[in-house]
Short mmCIF file of C-alpha atoms and ligand atoms in Angstrom, two decimals:
data_model
loop_
_atom_site.label_atom_id
_atom_site.label_comp_id
_atom_site.label_asym_id
_atom_site.label_seq_id
_atom_site.Cartn_x
_atom_site.Cartn_y
_atom_site.Cartn_z
CA MET A 1 7.24 -59.22 30.80
CA ASP A 2 7.61 -59.98 27.12
CA ARG A 3 5.41 -57.41 25.45
CA LYS A 4 4.81 -57.55 21.74
CA TRP A 5 3.95 -54.22 20.11
CA TRP A 6 0.47 -55.37 19.24
CA LYS A 7 -0.40 -55.84 22.91
CA GLN A 8 -0.63 -52.08 23.28
CA ALA A 9 -1.86 -51.40 19.80
CA VAL A 10 -5.28 -50.50 18.49
CA ILE A 11 -6.11 -51.65 14.99
CA TYR A 12 -8.45 -49.79 12.67
CA GLN A 13 -10.28 -51.74 9.99
CA ILE A 14 -10.83 -50.15 6.62
CA TYR A 15 -13.34 -51.48 4.13
CA PRO A 16 -11.62 -49.91 1.12
CA LYS A 17 -14.64 -49.96 -1.16
CA SER A 18 -16.51 -47.69 1.26
CA PHE A 19 -13.80 -45.59 2.86
CA GLN A 20 -12.81 -42.79 0.49
CA ASP A 21 -13.07 -42.46 -3.25
CA SER A 22 -10.36 -40.37 -4.90
CA ASN A 23 -11.27 -40.57 -8.59
CA GLY A 24 -15.03 -40.10 -8.71
CA ASP A 25 -15.96 -43.64 -9.78
CA GLY A 26 -18.05 -44.11 -6.65
CA ILE A 27 -15.72 -46.77 -5.21
CA GLY A 28 -13.23 -46.15 -2.42
CA ASP A 29 -9.58 -46.68 -3.32
CA LEU A 30 -5.99 -46.70 -2.06
CA GLN A 31 -5.33 -43.05 -2.88
CA GLY A 32 -8.46 -42.29 -0.91
CA ILE A 33 -6.98 -44.05 2.10
CA ILE A 34 -3.69 -42.20 1.67
CA SER A 35 -5.61 -38.91 1.66
CA ARG A 36 -7.10 -39.79 5.05
CA LEU A 37 -3.91 -40.72 6.87
CA ASP A 38 -4.00 -37.46 8.85
CA TYR A 39 -7.37 -38.45 10.24
CA LEU A 40 -6.21 -41.94 11.14
CA GLU A 41 -3.08 -40.65 12.76
CA LYS A 42 -5.10 -38.15 14.74
CA LEU A 43 -7.30 -40.95 16.02
CA GLY A 44 -4.17 -42.81 17.07
CA ALA A 45 -4.51 -46.03 15.06
CA ASP A 46 -1.38 -48.17 15.19
CA ALA A 47 -2.28 -50.32 12.23
CA LEU A 48 -4.82 -50.42 9.44
CA TRP A 49 -6.36 -53.72 8.48
CA LEU A 50 -7.53 -53.44 4.88
CA SER A 51 -10.27 -55.75 3.70
CA PRO A 52 -9.09 -57.34 0.42
CA VAL A 53 -7.87 -55.02 -2.32
CA TYR A 54 -6.48 -57.74 -4.60
CA CYS A 55 -7.76 -58.42 -8.11
CA SER A 56 -11.22 -59.84 -7.79
CA PRO A 57 -14.43 -60.20 -9.77
CA GLN A 58 -16.11 -58.83 -6.58
CA ASP A 59 -18.67 -61.56 -6.24
CA ASP A 60 -18.13 -61.26 -2.49
CA ASN A 61 -16.56 -57.77 -2.43
CA GLY A 62 -13.00 -58.94 -2.81
CA TYR A 63 -13.16 -62.08 -0.67
CA ASP A 64 -13.03 -63.87 -4.02
CA ILE A 65 -9.47 -63.29 -5.18
CA SER A 66 -8.27 -63.82 -8.73
CA ASP A 67 -4.68 -62.60 -8.15
CA TYR A 68 -3.13 -62.45 -4.69
CA GLN A 69 -0.17 -60.44 -5.93
CA ASP A 70 -1.84 -57.57 -7.65
CA ILE A 71 -4.27 -54.80 -6.76
CA ASP A 72 -7.68 -54.60 -8.37
CA PRO A 73 -7.73 -51.61 -10.75
CA MET A 74 -10.81 -50.27 -8.97
CA PHE A 75 -8.57 -49.69 -5.92
CA GLY A 76 -5.44 -48.55 -7.75
CA ASN A 77 -2.28 -50.50 -8.43
CA LEU A 78 0.77 -51.94 -6.71
CA GLU A 79 2.55 -48.59 -6.68
CA ASP A 80 -0.38 -47.11 -4.76
CA MET A 81 -0.10 -49.96 -2.29
CA GLU A 82 3.63 -49.38 -1.87
CA GLU A 83 2.95 -45.68 -1.41
CA LEU A 84 0.35 -46.43 1.25
CA ILE A 85 2.70 -48.76 3.12
CA GLU A 86 5.44 -46.18 3.00
CA LYS A 87 3.37 -43.12 3.91
CA ALA A 88 1.55 -44.91 6.70
CA GLY A 89 4.88 -46.32 7.91
CA LYS A 90 6.31 -42.81 8.23
CA ARG A 91 3.54 -42.07 10.70
CA GLY A 92 4.18 -45.27 12.60
CA ILE A 93 1.09 -46.93 11.15
CA ARG A 94 1.38 -50.49 9.84
CA ILE A 95 -0.68 -52.01 7.08
CA ILE A 96 -2.36 -55.35 7.71
CA MET A 97 -3.38 -57.32 4.64
CA ASP A 98 -6.40 -59.58 4.54
CA LEU A 99 -5.46 -63.10 3.47
CA VAL A 100 -8.26 -65.15 2.02
CA LEU A 101 -6.66 -68.59 2.02
CA ASN A 102 -9.62 -70.92 2.26
CA HIS A 103 -10.78 -70.26 -1.28
CA THR A 104 -9.99 -68.29 -4.42
CA SER A 105 -12.22 -66.83 -7.08
CA ASP A 106 -13.33 -69.23 -9.79
CA GLU A 107 -11.61 -66.68 -12.06
CA HIS A 108 -8.22 -67.29 -10.44
CA PRO A 109 -5.79 -68.79 -13.01
CA TRP A 110 -5.37 -71.85 -10.76
CA PHE A 111 -9.06 -72.62 -10.96
CA LYS A 112 -9.28 -71.86 -14.66
CA GLU A 113 -6.60 -74.52 -15.14
CA ALA A 114 -8.05 -76.90 -12.56
CA ILE A 115 -11.38 -77.03 -14.33
CA LYS A 116 -9.81 -77.99 -17.68
CA SER A 117 -9.26 -81.65 -16.88
CA LYS A 118 -8.70 -84.10 -14.07
CA GLU A 119 -5.11 -84.49 -15.24
CA ASN A 120 -4.31 -80.80 -15.15
CA PRO A 121 -1.55 -80.07 -12.60
CA TYR A 122 -3.82 -77.52 -10.91
CA HIS A 123 -6.80 -79.84 -10.63
CA ASP A 124 -5.77 -81.00 -7.19
CA TYR A 125 -5.49 -77.40 -5.95
CA TYR A 126 -9.23 -77.61 -5.26
CA VAL A 127 -11.58 -80.12 -3.67
CA TRP A 128 -13.39 -82.39 -6.14
CA ARG A 129 -15.67 -85.40 -5.88
CA ASP A 130 -16.82 -87.66 -8.70
CA GLY A 131 -20.54 -87.87 -9.00
CA VAL A 132 -23.73 -87.80 -10.94
CA GLU A 133 -25.52 -84.65 -11.95
CA GLY A 134 -28.26 -83.77 -9.50
CA ILE A 135 -27.02 -86.03 -6.71
CA VAL A 136 -24.68 -83.95 -4.56
CA PRO A 137 -21.93 -85.82 -2.68
CA ASN A 138 -23.54 -84.91 0.65
CA GLY A 139 -25.80 -82.39 2.32
CA LEU A 140 -23.20 -79.75 3.20
CA ARG A 141 -24.56 -76.25 2.60
CA ALA A 142 -22.73 -73.13 1.48
CA ALA A 143 -22.64 -70.14 3.81
CA PHE A 144 -24.38 -67.96 1.22
CA GLY A 145 -27.13 -70.50 0.54
CA GLY A 146 -27.54 -73.60 -1.59
CA PRO A 147 -25.44 -76.75 -1.59
CA ALA A 148 -21.68 -76.55 -1.00
CA TRP A 149 -21.13 -78.56 -4.19
CA GLN A 150 -21.12 -77.30 -7.76
CA TRP A 151 -21.48 -79.67 -10.71
CA VAL A 152 -19.02 -79.43 -13.62
CA PRO A 153 -20.49 -81.55 -16.44
CA GLU A 154 -17.28 -81.63 -18.52
CA LEU A 155 -15.46 -83.37 -15.69
CA GLY A 156 -18.30 -85.40 -14.23
CA GLN A 157 -17.27 -83.91 -10.88
CA TYR A 158 -18.43 -81.55 -8.22
CA TYR A 159 -16.20 -78.92 -6.63
CA PHE A 160 -16.57 -77.90 -3.04
CA HIS A 161 -17.31 -74.29 -2.01
CA GLN A 162 -18.13 -73.23 1.53
CA PHE A 163 -19.09 -69.75 0.36
CA SER A 164 -20.44 -68.69 -3.05
CA VAL A 165 -20.24 -70.80 -6.21
CA LYS A 166 -17.60 -68.35 -7.36
CA GLN A 167 -15.42 -69.11 -4.31
CA PRO A 168 -14.10 -72.66 -4.79
CA ASP A 169 -12.32 -74.06 -1.71
CA LEU A 170 -8.59 -74.64 -1.91
CA ASN A 171 -7.27 -78.09 -1.10
CA TRP A 172 -4.82 -77.55 1.76
CA GLU A 173 -3.93 -81.24 1.80
CA ASN A 174 -1.98 -80.53 -1.35
CA PRO A 175 1.51 -79.38 -0.29
CA LYS A 176 1.82 -77.40 -3.53
CA VAL A 177 -1.09 -75.22 -2.47
CA ARG A 178 0.51 -74.56 0.89
CA ARG A 179 3.78 -73.69 -0.82
CA GLU A 180 2.07 -71.21 -3.17
CA ILE A 181 0.42 -69.58 -0.19
CA ARG A 182 3.69 -69.41 1.71
CA ASP A 183 5.52 -67.77 -1.20
CA MET A 184 2.75 -65.25 -1.69
CA ILE A 185 2.83 -64.27 2.00
CA LEU A 186 6.62 -63.92 1.94
CA TRP A 187 6.23 -61.64 -1.07
CA TRP A 188 3.84 -59.39 0.86
CA MET A 189 6.20 -59.38 3.82
CA GLU A 190 8.95 -58.20 1.45
CA LYS A 191 6.63 -55.42 0.37
CA GLY A 192 6.39 -54.29 3.96
CA ALA A 193 3.06 -55.67 5.16
CA GLY A 194 2.89 -55.19 8.92
CA GLY A 195 0.60 -58.11 9.57
CA PHE A 196 -2.17 -60.28 8.29
CA ARG A 197 -5.78 -61.05 9.03
CA LEU A 198 -6.58 -64.61 7.99
CA ASP A 199 -10.08 -65.02 6.61
CA VAL A 200 -12.04 -68.05 7.95
CA ILE A 201 -8.76 -69.71 8.87
CA ASP A 202 -10.56 -72.39 10.87
CA CYS A 203 -12.11 -73.69 7.62
CA VAL A 204 -8.96 -74.45 5.68
CA ALA A 205 -8.44 -78.00 6.95
CA LYS A 206 -11.81 -79.25 5.79
CA ASP A 207 -12.75 -82.87 5.46
CA PRO A 208 -16.04 -82.72 3.57
CA ASP A 209 -16.53 -86.49 3.42
CA ARG A 210 -16.75 -86.48 7.18
CA LEU A 211 -18.86 -83.32 7.06
CA ILE A 212 -16.05 -81.39 8.69
CA THR A 213 -15.86 -77.79 7.57
CA ALA A 214 -14.34 -75.92 10.51
CA ASP A 215 -11.66 -77.21 12.88
CA GLY A 216 -10.46 -80.14 10.79
CA PRO A 217 -7.91 -82.52 12.31
CA MET A 218 -4.97 -81.00 10.40
CA LEU A 219 -5.85 -77.38 11.17
CA HIS A 220 -3.23 -76.58 13.77
CA ASP A 221 -0.50 -78.46 11.90
CA PHE A 222 -1.22 -76.37 8.83
CA ILE A 223 -1.24 -73.11 10.77
CA GLN A 224 1.98 -73.99 12.59
CA GLU A 225 3.71 -74.83 9.35
CA LEU A 226 2.54 -71.59 7.76
CA SER A 227 3.51 -69.53 10.76
CA ARG A 228 6.98 -71.11 10.95
CA GLU A 229 7.64 -70.51 7.28
CA THR A 230 6.27 -66.97 7.10
CA PHE A 231 4.95 -64.93 10.03
CA GLN A 232 7.66 -65.91 12.48
CA LYS A 233 10.24 -64.39 10.19
CA GLY A 234 8.92 -60.90 10.91
CA ASP A 235 7.61 -58.75 13.74
CA LEU A 236 4.05 -59.06 12.56
CA VAL A 237 0.61 -59.13 14.03
CA THR A 238 -1.59 -61.96 12.83
CA VAL A 239 -5.24 -62.47 13.57
CA GLY A 240 -7.27 -65.42 12.40
CA GLU A 241 -10.99 -65.26 11.82
CA ALA A 242 -12.39 -68.34 13.54
CA TRP A 243 -16.13 -68.64 14.01
CA SER A 244 -15.58 -72.01 15.67
CA ALA A 245 -13.03 -70.73 18.20
CA ASN A 246 -13.62 -71.52 21.84
CA PRO A 247 -11.52 -70.61 24.89
CA GLU A 248 -9.71 -73.97 24.68
CA ASN A 249 -8.55 -73.92 21.07
CA ALA A 250 -7.87 -70.17 21.31
CA LEU A 251 -5.01 -71.10 23.63
CA LEU A 252 -3.46 -72.97 20.74
CA TYR A 253 -4.13 -70.30 18.14
CA SER A 254 -2.75 -67.49 20.31
CA SER A 255 -0.18 -69.34 22.38
CA PRO A 256 2.42 -66.82 23.64
CA ASP A 257 5.25 -68.90 22.18
CA GLY A 258 4.13 -67.53 18.79
CA ARG A 259 3.79 -70.97 17.25
CA GLU A 260 0.56 -70.02 15.47
CA LEU A 261 -0.96 -66.54 15.40
CA SER A 262 -1.06 -63.47 17.60
CA MET A 263 -4.77 -63.90 18.26
CA VAL A 264 -8.09 -64.94 16.78
CA PHE A 265 -11.41 -63.25 16.28
CA GLN A 266 -13.90 -65.32 18.22
CA PHE A 267 -17.64 -64.82 17.76
CA GLU A 268 -19.25 -66.25 20.86
CA HIS A 269 -20.51 -62.87 22.04
CA ILE A 270 -21.55 -61.89 18.53
CA CYS A 271 -23.86 -64.90 18.18
CA LEU A 272 -25.77 -64.34 21.41
CA ASP A 273 -28.68 -62.40 19.94
CA GLN A 274 -29.95 -65.09 17.62
CA LYS A 275 -32.28 -68.01 18.24
CA ARG A 276 -30.56 -71.12 19.48
CA GLY A 277 -29.89 -73.50 16.61
CA GLY A 278 -31.01 -70.81 14.17
CA GLU A 279 -29.11 -68.54 11.83
CA LYS A 280 -28.07 -64.98 12.48
CA TRP A 281 -31.26 -63.84 10.74
CA ASP A 282 -33.37 -65.54 13.41
CA LEU A 283 -33.41 -62.63 15.80
CA ALA A 284 -33.51 -62.94 19.58
CA PRO A 285 -32.99 -60.39 22.34
CA LEU A 286 -29.48 -60.14 23.74
CA PRO A 287 -29.20 -62.18 26.96
CA PHE A 288 -27.22 -59.62 28.92
CA LEU A 289 -26.03 -61.90 31.71
CA GLU A 290 -24.76 -64.30 29.07
CA LEU A 291 -22.86 -61.49 27.40
CA LYS A 292 -21.13 -60.77 30.70
CA ARG A 293 -20.40 -64.42 31.22
CA VAL A 294 -19.03 -65.00 27.72
CA LEU A 295 -16.75 -61.96 27.61
CA SER A 296 -15.53 -62.68 31.14
CA THR A 297 -14.78 -66.31 30.33
CA TRP A 298 -12.61 -65.22 27.42
CA GLN A 299 -10.83 -62.64 29.56
CA GLU A 300 -10.04 -65.20 32.23
CA ALA A 301 -9.22 -68.17 30.03
CA LEU A 302 -6.59 -66.40 27.96
CA PHE A 303 -4.91 -64.46 30.76
CA CYS A 304 -1.15 -65.06 30.45
CA LYS A 305 -1.83 -68.06 28.21
CA GLY A 306 -3.11 -66.50 25.04
CA TRP A 307 -4.35 -63.18 23.73
CA ASN A 308 -7.80 -61.78 22.97
CA SER A 309 -8.99 -59.66 20.12
CA LEU A 310 -11.61 -57.12 21.19
CA PHE A 311 -14.27 -56.06 18.75
CA TRP A 312 -17.93 -55.20 18.38
CA ASN A 313 -17.87 -54.48 14.68
CA ASN A 314 -16.46 -55.46 11.35
CA HIS A 315 -17.57 -55.48 7.72
CA ASP A 316 -19.78 -58.54 8.35
CA LEU A 317 -21.61 -57.19 11.39
CA PRO A 318 -24.28 -54.59 12.02
CA ARG A 319 -23.29 -51.33 13.68
CA ILE A 320 -22.94 -51.87 17.42
CA VAL A 321 -24.64 -48.62 18.44
CA SER A 322 -27.77 -49.73 16.59
CA ARG A 323 -27.43 -53.30 17.76
CA TRP A 324 -26.75 -53.10 21.50
CA GLY A 325 -26.85 -49.39 22.09
CA ASN A 326 -29.51 -46.84 21.24
CA ASP A 327 -28.98 -45.08 17.93
CA LYS A 328 -31.68 -42.48 18.63
CA GLU A 329 -31.81 -40.33 21.76
CA TYR A 330 -28.71 -41.88 23.34
CA ARG A 331 -26.60 -42.49 20.26
CA VAL A 332 -23.56 -40.65 21.56
CA GLU A 333 -23.81 -41.89 25.13
CA SER A 334 -24.38 -45.51 24.18
CA ALA A 335 -21.65 -45.51 21.53
CA LYS A 336 -19.28 -44.21 24.18
CA MET A 337 -20.46 -46.73 26.75
CA LEU A 338 -19.83 -49.62 24.36
CA ALA A 339 -16.38 -48.26 23.55
CA ILE A 340 -15.42 -47.92 27.21
CA LEU A 341 -16.74 -51.37 28.02
CA LEU A 342 -14.64 -53.01 25.32
CA HIS A 343 -11.49 -50.94 25.48
CA GLY A 344 -10.93 -51.56 29.17
CA MET A 345 -10.55 -55.27 28.55
CA GLN A 346 -7.40 -57.24 27.88
CA GLY A 347 -6.61 -57.83 24.23
CA THR A 348 -6.06 -55.88 21.05
CA PRO A 349 -9.04 -53.64 20.24
CA TYR A 350 -10.27 -53.30 16.67
CA ILE A 351 -12.21 -50.26 15.54
CA TYR A 352 -14.23 -50.63 12.37
CA GLN A 353 -14.42 -47.55 10.13
CA GLY A 354 -17.15 -45.19 11.30
CA GLU A 355 -17.49 -46.87 14.70
CA GLU A 356 -15.47 -43.94 16.07
CA LEU A 357 -18.21 -41.63 14.77
CA GLY A 358 -21.06 -43.69 16.14
CA MET A 359 -22.26 -44.55 12.63
CA THR A 360 -25.56 -46.45 12.57
CA ASN A 361 -27.43 -49.18 10.70
CA VAL A 362 -29.62 -48.40 7.70
CA ARG A 363 -33.09 -49.41 6.53
CA TYR A 364 -33.00 -49.54 2.74
CA ASP A 365 -35.39 -50.84 0.13
CA MET A 366 -34.34 -54.26 -1.09
CA GLU A 367 -33.08 -52.84 -4.39
CA ASP A 368 -30.51 -50.71 -2.55
CA TYR A 369 -28.74 -53.65 -0.94
CA ARG A 370 -25.62 -55.01 -2.59
CA ASP A 371 -24.38 -57.86 -0.40
CA ILE A 372 -24.55 -61.36 -1.90
CA GLU A 373 -25.43 -62.79 1.50
CA ILE A 374 -28.45 -60.50 1.91
CA LEU A 375 -29.62 -61.03 -1.67
CA ASN A 376 -29.37 -64.82 -1.47
CA MET A 377 -31.02 -65.02 1.93
CA TYR A 378 -33.89 -62.80 0.77
CA ARG A 379 -34.49 -65.03 -2.26
CA GLU A 380 -34.26 -68.24 -0.21
CA ARG A 381 -36.58 -67.05 2.54
CA ILE A 382 -39.15 -65.61 0.14
CA GLY A 383 -39.06 -69.03 -1.57
CA ALA A 384 -39.49 -70.79 1.75
CA GLY A 385 -42.59 -68.73 2.53
CA TYR A 386 -41.27 -66.31 5.15
CA LYS A 387 -43.15 -63.01 5.47
CA GLU A 388 -41.39 -60.22 3.64
CA GLU A 389 -41.62 -57.85 6.60
CA ASP A 390 -39.89 -60.40 8.83
CA ILE A 391 -37.13 -60.88 6.30
CA MET A 392 -36.62 -57.12 6.11
CA GLU A 393 -36.45 -56.86 9.91
CA SER A 394 -33.62 -59.40 9.82
CA VAL A 395 -31.84 -57.47 7.09
CA TYR A 396 -32.17 -54.21 9.03
CA ALA A 397 -30.85 -55.87 12.17
CA LYS A 398 -28.09 -58.08 10.84
CA GLY A 399 -27.39 -57.38 7.16
CA ARG A 400 -23.73 -56.87 6.32
CA ASP A 401 -24.46 -53.77 4.26
CA ASN A 402 -25.17 -51.94 7.53
CA ALA A 403 -21.40 -51.78 7.91
CA ARG A 404 -20.65 -51.17 4.28
CA THR A 405 -22.37 -47.86 3.61
CA PRO A 406 -19.84 -45.15 2.73
CA MET A 407 -17.79 -43.55 5.45
CA GLN A 408 -19.39 -40.25 6.46
CA TRP A 409 -16.76 -37.55 6.17
CA THR A 410 -18.73 -34.33 5.78
CA LYS A 411 -22.25 -32.96 5.56
CA GLY A 412 -21.63 -32.24 1.88
CA ARG A 413 -22.62 -34.20 -1.21
CA GLU A 414 -22.47 -38.01 -0.74
CA ALA A 415 -21.00 -37.35 2.70
CA GLY A 416 -17.70 -36.37 1.10
CA PHE A 417 -17.11 -40.00 0.18
CA THR A 418 -17.16 -39.53 -3.59
CA GLU A 419 -17.66 -36.92 -6.25
CA GLY A 420 -19.46 -39.51 -8.33
CA SER A 421 -22.33 -41.74 -7.37
CA PRO A 422 -21.48 -44.26 -4.66
CA TRP A 423 -21.63 -48.02 -5.29
CA ILE A 424 -23.96 -48.28 -2.31
CA LYS A 425 -26.17 -45.54 -0.92
CA VAL A 426 -24.90 -43.24 1.81
CA ASN A 427 -26.71 -43.49 5.15
CA PRO A 428 -29.20 -40.58 5.10
CA ASN A 429 -28.07 -39.42 8.54
CA TYR A 430 -24.68 -38.20 7.21
CA LYS A 431 -25.57 -34.55 7.66
CA GLU A 432 -25.63 -35.04 11.38
CA ILE A 433 -23.13 -37.89 11.76
CA ASN A 434 -19.85 -37.21 10.01
CA ALA A 435 -16.15 -36.88 10.73
CA GLU A 436 -16.03 -33.15 10.17
CA ALA A 437 -18.71 -32.56 12.78
CA ALA A 438 -17.06 -35.01 15.18
CA LEU A 439 -13.67 -33.34 14.89
CA ALA A 440 -15.24 -29.97 15.66
CA ASP A 441 -16.91 -31.21 18.84
CA GLU A 442 -14.67 -32.05 21.76
CA THR A 443 -17.41 -34.20 23.31
CA SER A 444 -17.77 -36.40 20.23
CA VAL A 445 -17.48 -40.18 20.10
CA PHE A 446 -14.30 -39.67 18.05
CA TYR A 447 -12.44 -37.98 20.89
CA LEU A 448 -13.47 -40.66 23.33
CA TYR A 449 -11.95 -43.31 21.04
CA GLN A 450 -8.86 -41.16 20.69
CA LYS A 451 -8.59 -40.99 24.46
CA LEU A 452 -9.09 -44.74 24.91
CA ILE A 453 -6.29 -45.44 22.45
CA GLU A 454 -4.01 -43.05 24.27
CA LEU A 455 -4.85 -44.55 27.67
CA ARG A 456 -3.89 -48.02 26.45
CA LYS A 457 -0.46 -46.68 25.65
CA THR A 458 -0.13 -44.75 28.89
CA TYR A 459 -1.04 -47.33 31.51
CA ASP A 460 0.34 -50.86 31.59
CA VAL A 461 -2.75 -52.07 33.38
CA PHE A 462 -4.59 -52.07 30.04
CA ALA A 463 -2.23 -54.63 28.55
CA ASP A 464 -1.43 -56.68 31.64
CA GLY A 465 -4.10 -56.26 34.30
CA LYS A 466 -5.95 -59.31 35.55
CA TYR A 467 -9.68 -59.23 34.91
CA ARG A 468 -12.41 -59.63 37.49
CA LEU A 469 -16.14 -59.34 36.80
CA LEU A 470 -18.14 -57.38 39.39
CA LEU A 471 -21.90 -57.61 39.99
CA PRO A 472 -22.30 -60.69 37.74
CA GLU A 473 -26.05 -60.90 38.40
CA ASP A 474 -26.88 -57.24 37.94
CA PRO A 475 -29.39 -57.00 35.08
CA ASP A 476 -28.25 -53.53 33.89
CA ILE A 477 -24.66 -52.95 34.87
CA PHE A 478 -21.53 -54.41 33.32
CA ALA A 479 -18.68 -53.70 35.71
CA TYR A 480 -15.23 -55.15 36.03
CA THR A 481 -11.74 -54.45 37.26
CA ARG A 482 -8.31 -55.02 35.80
CA THR A 483 -5.54 -55.28 38.35
CA ARG A 484 -1.82 -54.99 37.87
CA LYS A 485 0.25 -54.92 41.05
CA GLU A 486 -1.27 -52.08 43.11
CA THR A 487 -3.04 -50.43 40.21
CA VAL A 488 -6.70 -51.08 39.55
CA LEU A 489 -8.66 -50.07 36.50
CA LEU A 490 -12.36 -49.96 37.30
CA VAL A 491 -14.92 -49.96 34.49
CA ILE A 492 -18.61 -49.43 35.21
CA CYS A 493 -21.21 -49.38 32.45
CA ASN A 494 -24.95 -49.01 32.51
CA PHE A 495 -25.84 -51.10 29.47
CA TYR A 496 -29.40 -49.78 29.16
CA GLY A 497 -31.47 -46.62 28.83
CA ASN A 498 -32.81 -46.38 32.39
CA THR A 499 -31.29 -44.67 35.39
CA VAL A 500 -29.97 -47.25 37.84
CA ARG A 501 -28.55 -47.38 41.31
CA LEU A 502 -24.97 -48.48 41.62
CA GLN A 503 -23.73 -50.33 44.66
CA LEU A 504 -20.13 -51.34 44.47
CA PRO A 505 -18.33 -53.42 47.07
CA GLU A 506 -16.79 -51.32 49.86
CA GLU A 507 -13.27 -51.88 48.64
CA PHE A 508 -13.97 -49.26 45.97
CA ASP A 509 -14.79 -46.49 48.44
CA ARG A 510 -11.44 -44.96 47.68
CA GLU A 511 -10.09 -42.05 45.80
CA LYS A 512 -10.45 -42.68 42.10
CA LYS A 513 -9.22 -40.85 39.08
CA LEU A 514 -11.79 -40.64 36.29
CA LEU A 515 -10.03 -41.58 33.06
CA ALA A 516 -12.96 -41.63 30.67
CA SER A 517 -16.74 -41.45 30.76
CA SER A 518 -19.74 -41.31 28.50
CA TYR A 519 -21.12 -38.11 30.03
CA ARG A 520 -19.47 -34.80 30.58
CA ASP A 521 -20.53 -34.31 34.16
CA GLU A 522 -20.03 -36.91 36.77
CA GLY A 523 -23.30 -37.13 38.70
CA PRO A 524 -23.78 -38.72 42.13
CA ALA A 525 -21.45 -41.69 42.61
CA ASP A 526 -24.24 -44.16 43.30
CA VAL A 527 -26.47 -43.34 40.33
CA LEU A 528 -25.83 -44.25 36.71
CA LYS A 529 -27.61 -42.29 34.02
CA PRO A 530 -28.83 -44.02 30.83
CA TYR A 531 -25.85 -45.66 29.12
CA GLU A 532 -23.49 -44.02 31.56
CA ALA A 533 -20.01 -45.51 31.57
CA ARG A 534 -17.09 -44.59 33.78
CA MET A 535 -13.54 -45.74 33.69
CA TYR A 536 -11.47 -45.07 36.82
CA LEU A 537 -7.91 -45.60 37.83
CA ILE A 538 -7.22 -46.46 41.45
CA ARG A 539 -3.68 -46.30 42.75
CA PRO A 540 -2.31 -46.67 46.25
C1 NOJ B 1 -15.33 -63.91 6.09
C2 NOJ B 1 -15.30 -62.52 5.57
O1 NOJ B 1 -15.16 -61.63 6.63
C3 NOJ B 1 -16.56 -62.32 4.78
O2 NOJ B 1 -16.78 -60.99 4.43
C4 NOJ B 1 -16.50 -63.22 3.59
O3 NOJ B 1 -17.73 -63.17 2.90
C5 NOJ B 1 -16.24 -64.68 3.99
N1 NOJ B 1 -15.25 -64.80 5.00
C6 NOJ B 1 -15.80 -65.47 2.81
O4 NOJ B 1 -14.50 -65.12 2.45
#
């Protein structure tokens, strides 16, 4: 079977601003990452996906890029980047760059030119509509609040921005834009980038007049062209962020012929705990049977025809142990359960920094939050008359800063993240939850992740096994098998904090080898303790 390297790989996401500061300015940087390569190698990461480190005014923490081919001084410089690629490479670790191709910063030289006049050669790099002040071209809204159109009086035009006002959308219909992007990617490939994550790639082919933001008619043509001219020239991993992905179009995105990308991040499971038709802030309990159905559908739909990404966390999502686990009395057990549940599936797992420590959400005062999305939402909802305590509950549950608090390295000052004062407060639980403590405890969440990564490399059933959901109607247990020839991987997880009885079909009354579990001692076979997870291998 044709097996690309990334089908057995585990990718670790670094949010550079919050990972490790090396110069005391309170902001993580590239030298900080280099200083932690031992740790990452010990965990077993095959590749590091770095959230953007390019020059940026940081309106959206680097997702607003003003120079794609240089490093923001707060993170270091190009030599540091080259050093990171080289030093990681020596350990067999690849560096995955984050490509933000849907928009630039309004401080990017292209936009600074574009805004000068309608005749400027860069004007058509962005999306403009003639208009009248105060009457927006249409009702499209920006993801961070307000209309998706910004008035420029000197031009008598609006520009289109799906995110903040400082993130004007690029016009992909313009072949010059696509050529610039291609050349920039080839330049990073020359520099040794091992892959790319493509920010909101489903939004690039917008057609705002027809109110189309995601999944525009030209989307797959654009991606295929880009892939042909860049990614396919190297042995890269590529993952597109696609909030609109469904199991049908994911077959296109991740088609095994490599015409587009290696895989996409889909968000169907991530959106389950919000009110239907509402926003992520409109909280709803997780419908557990739906979670089983959604993840199973993706496992089945892409089998042999595409490839899944597997993730609970990233820099936009709350910490999974606080979200769907229990970050109090069962923090360790539930973090392990969630890891086992995900890592037994088919796809490429992503670990977000601190997930391997069981890092948790925070509850800060409003003034301690930094994220533009949180700040704008708070202002909008206060204005719309929401109760402040309800808004704060939403922030605690879903705010992106939950994931962006500094990495907890030690129980020392500022969790060992910085010698200065951090750009965002450290989670107060760092004295208990930190890497140093985890490394000193063989039963820690860290070592379970390490084991799961190793297992994926040891047994082919992880990459190739066919998925089958067991006990689909069970209200507490998520169980499934993966089968490759005669080998069966059996994963059983109690998703909740009560003790439950387990009754598996008779076919599993066989000798099983326990590969991983969330508890040290295996209790009676037919009882699952709170958040107990077991991963077995069955061989003839
Ligand atoms: C998705 C990124 O993950 C998020 O952090 C960012 O704000 C938006 N895209 C806009 O680039």
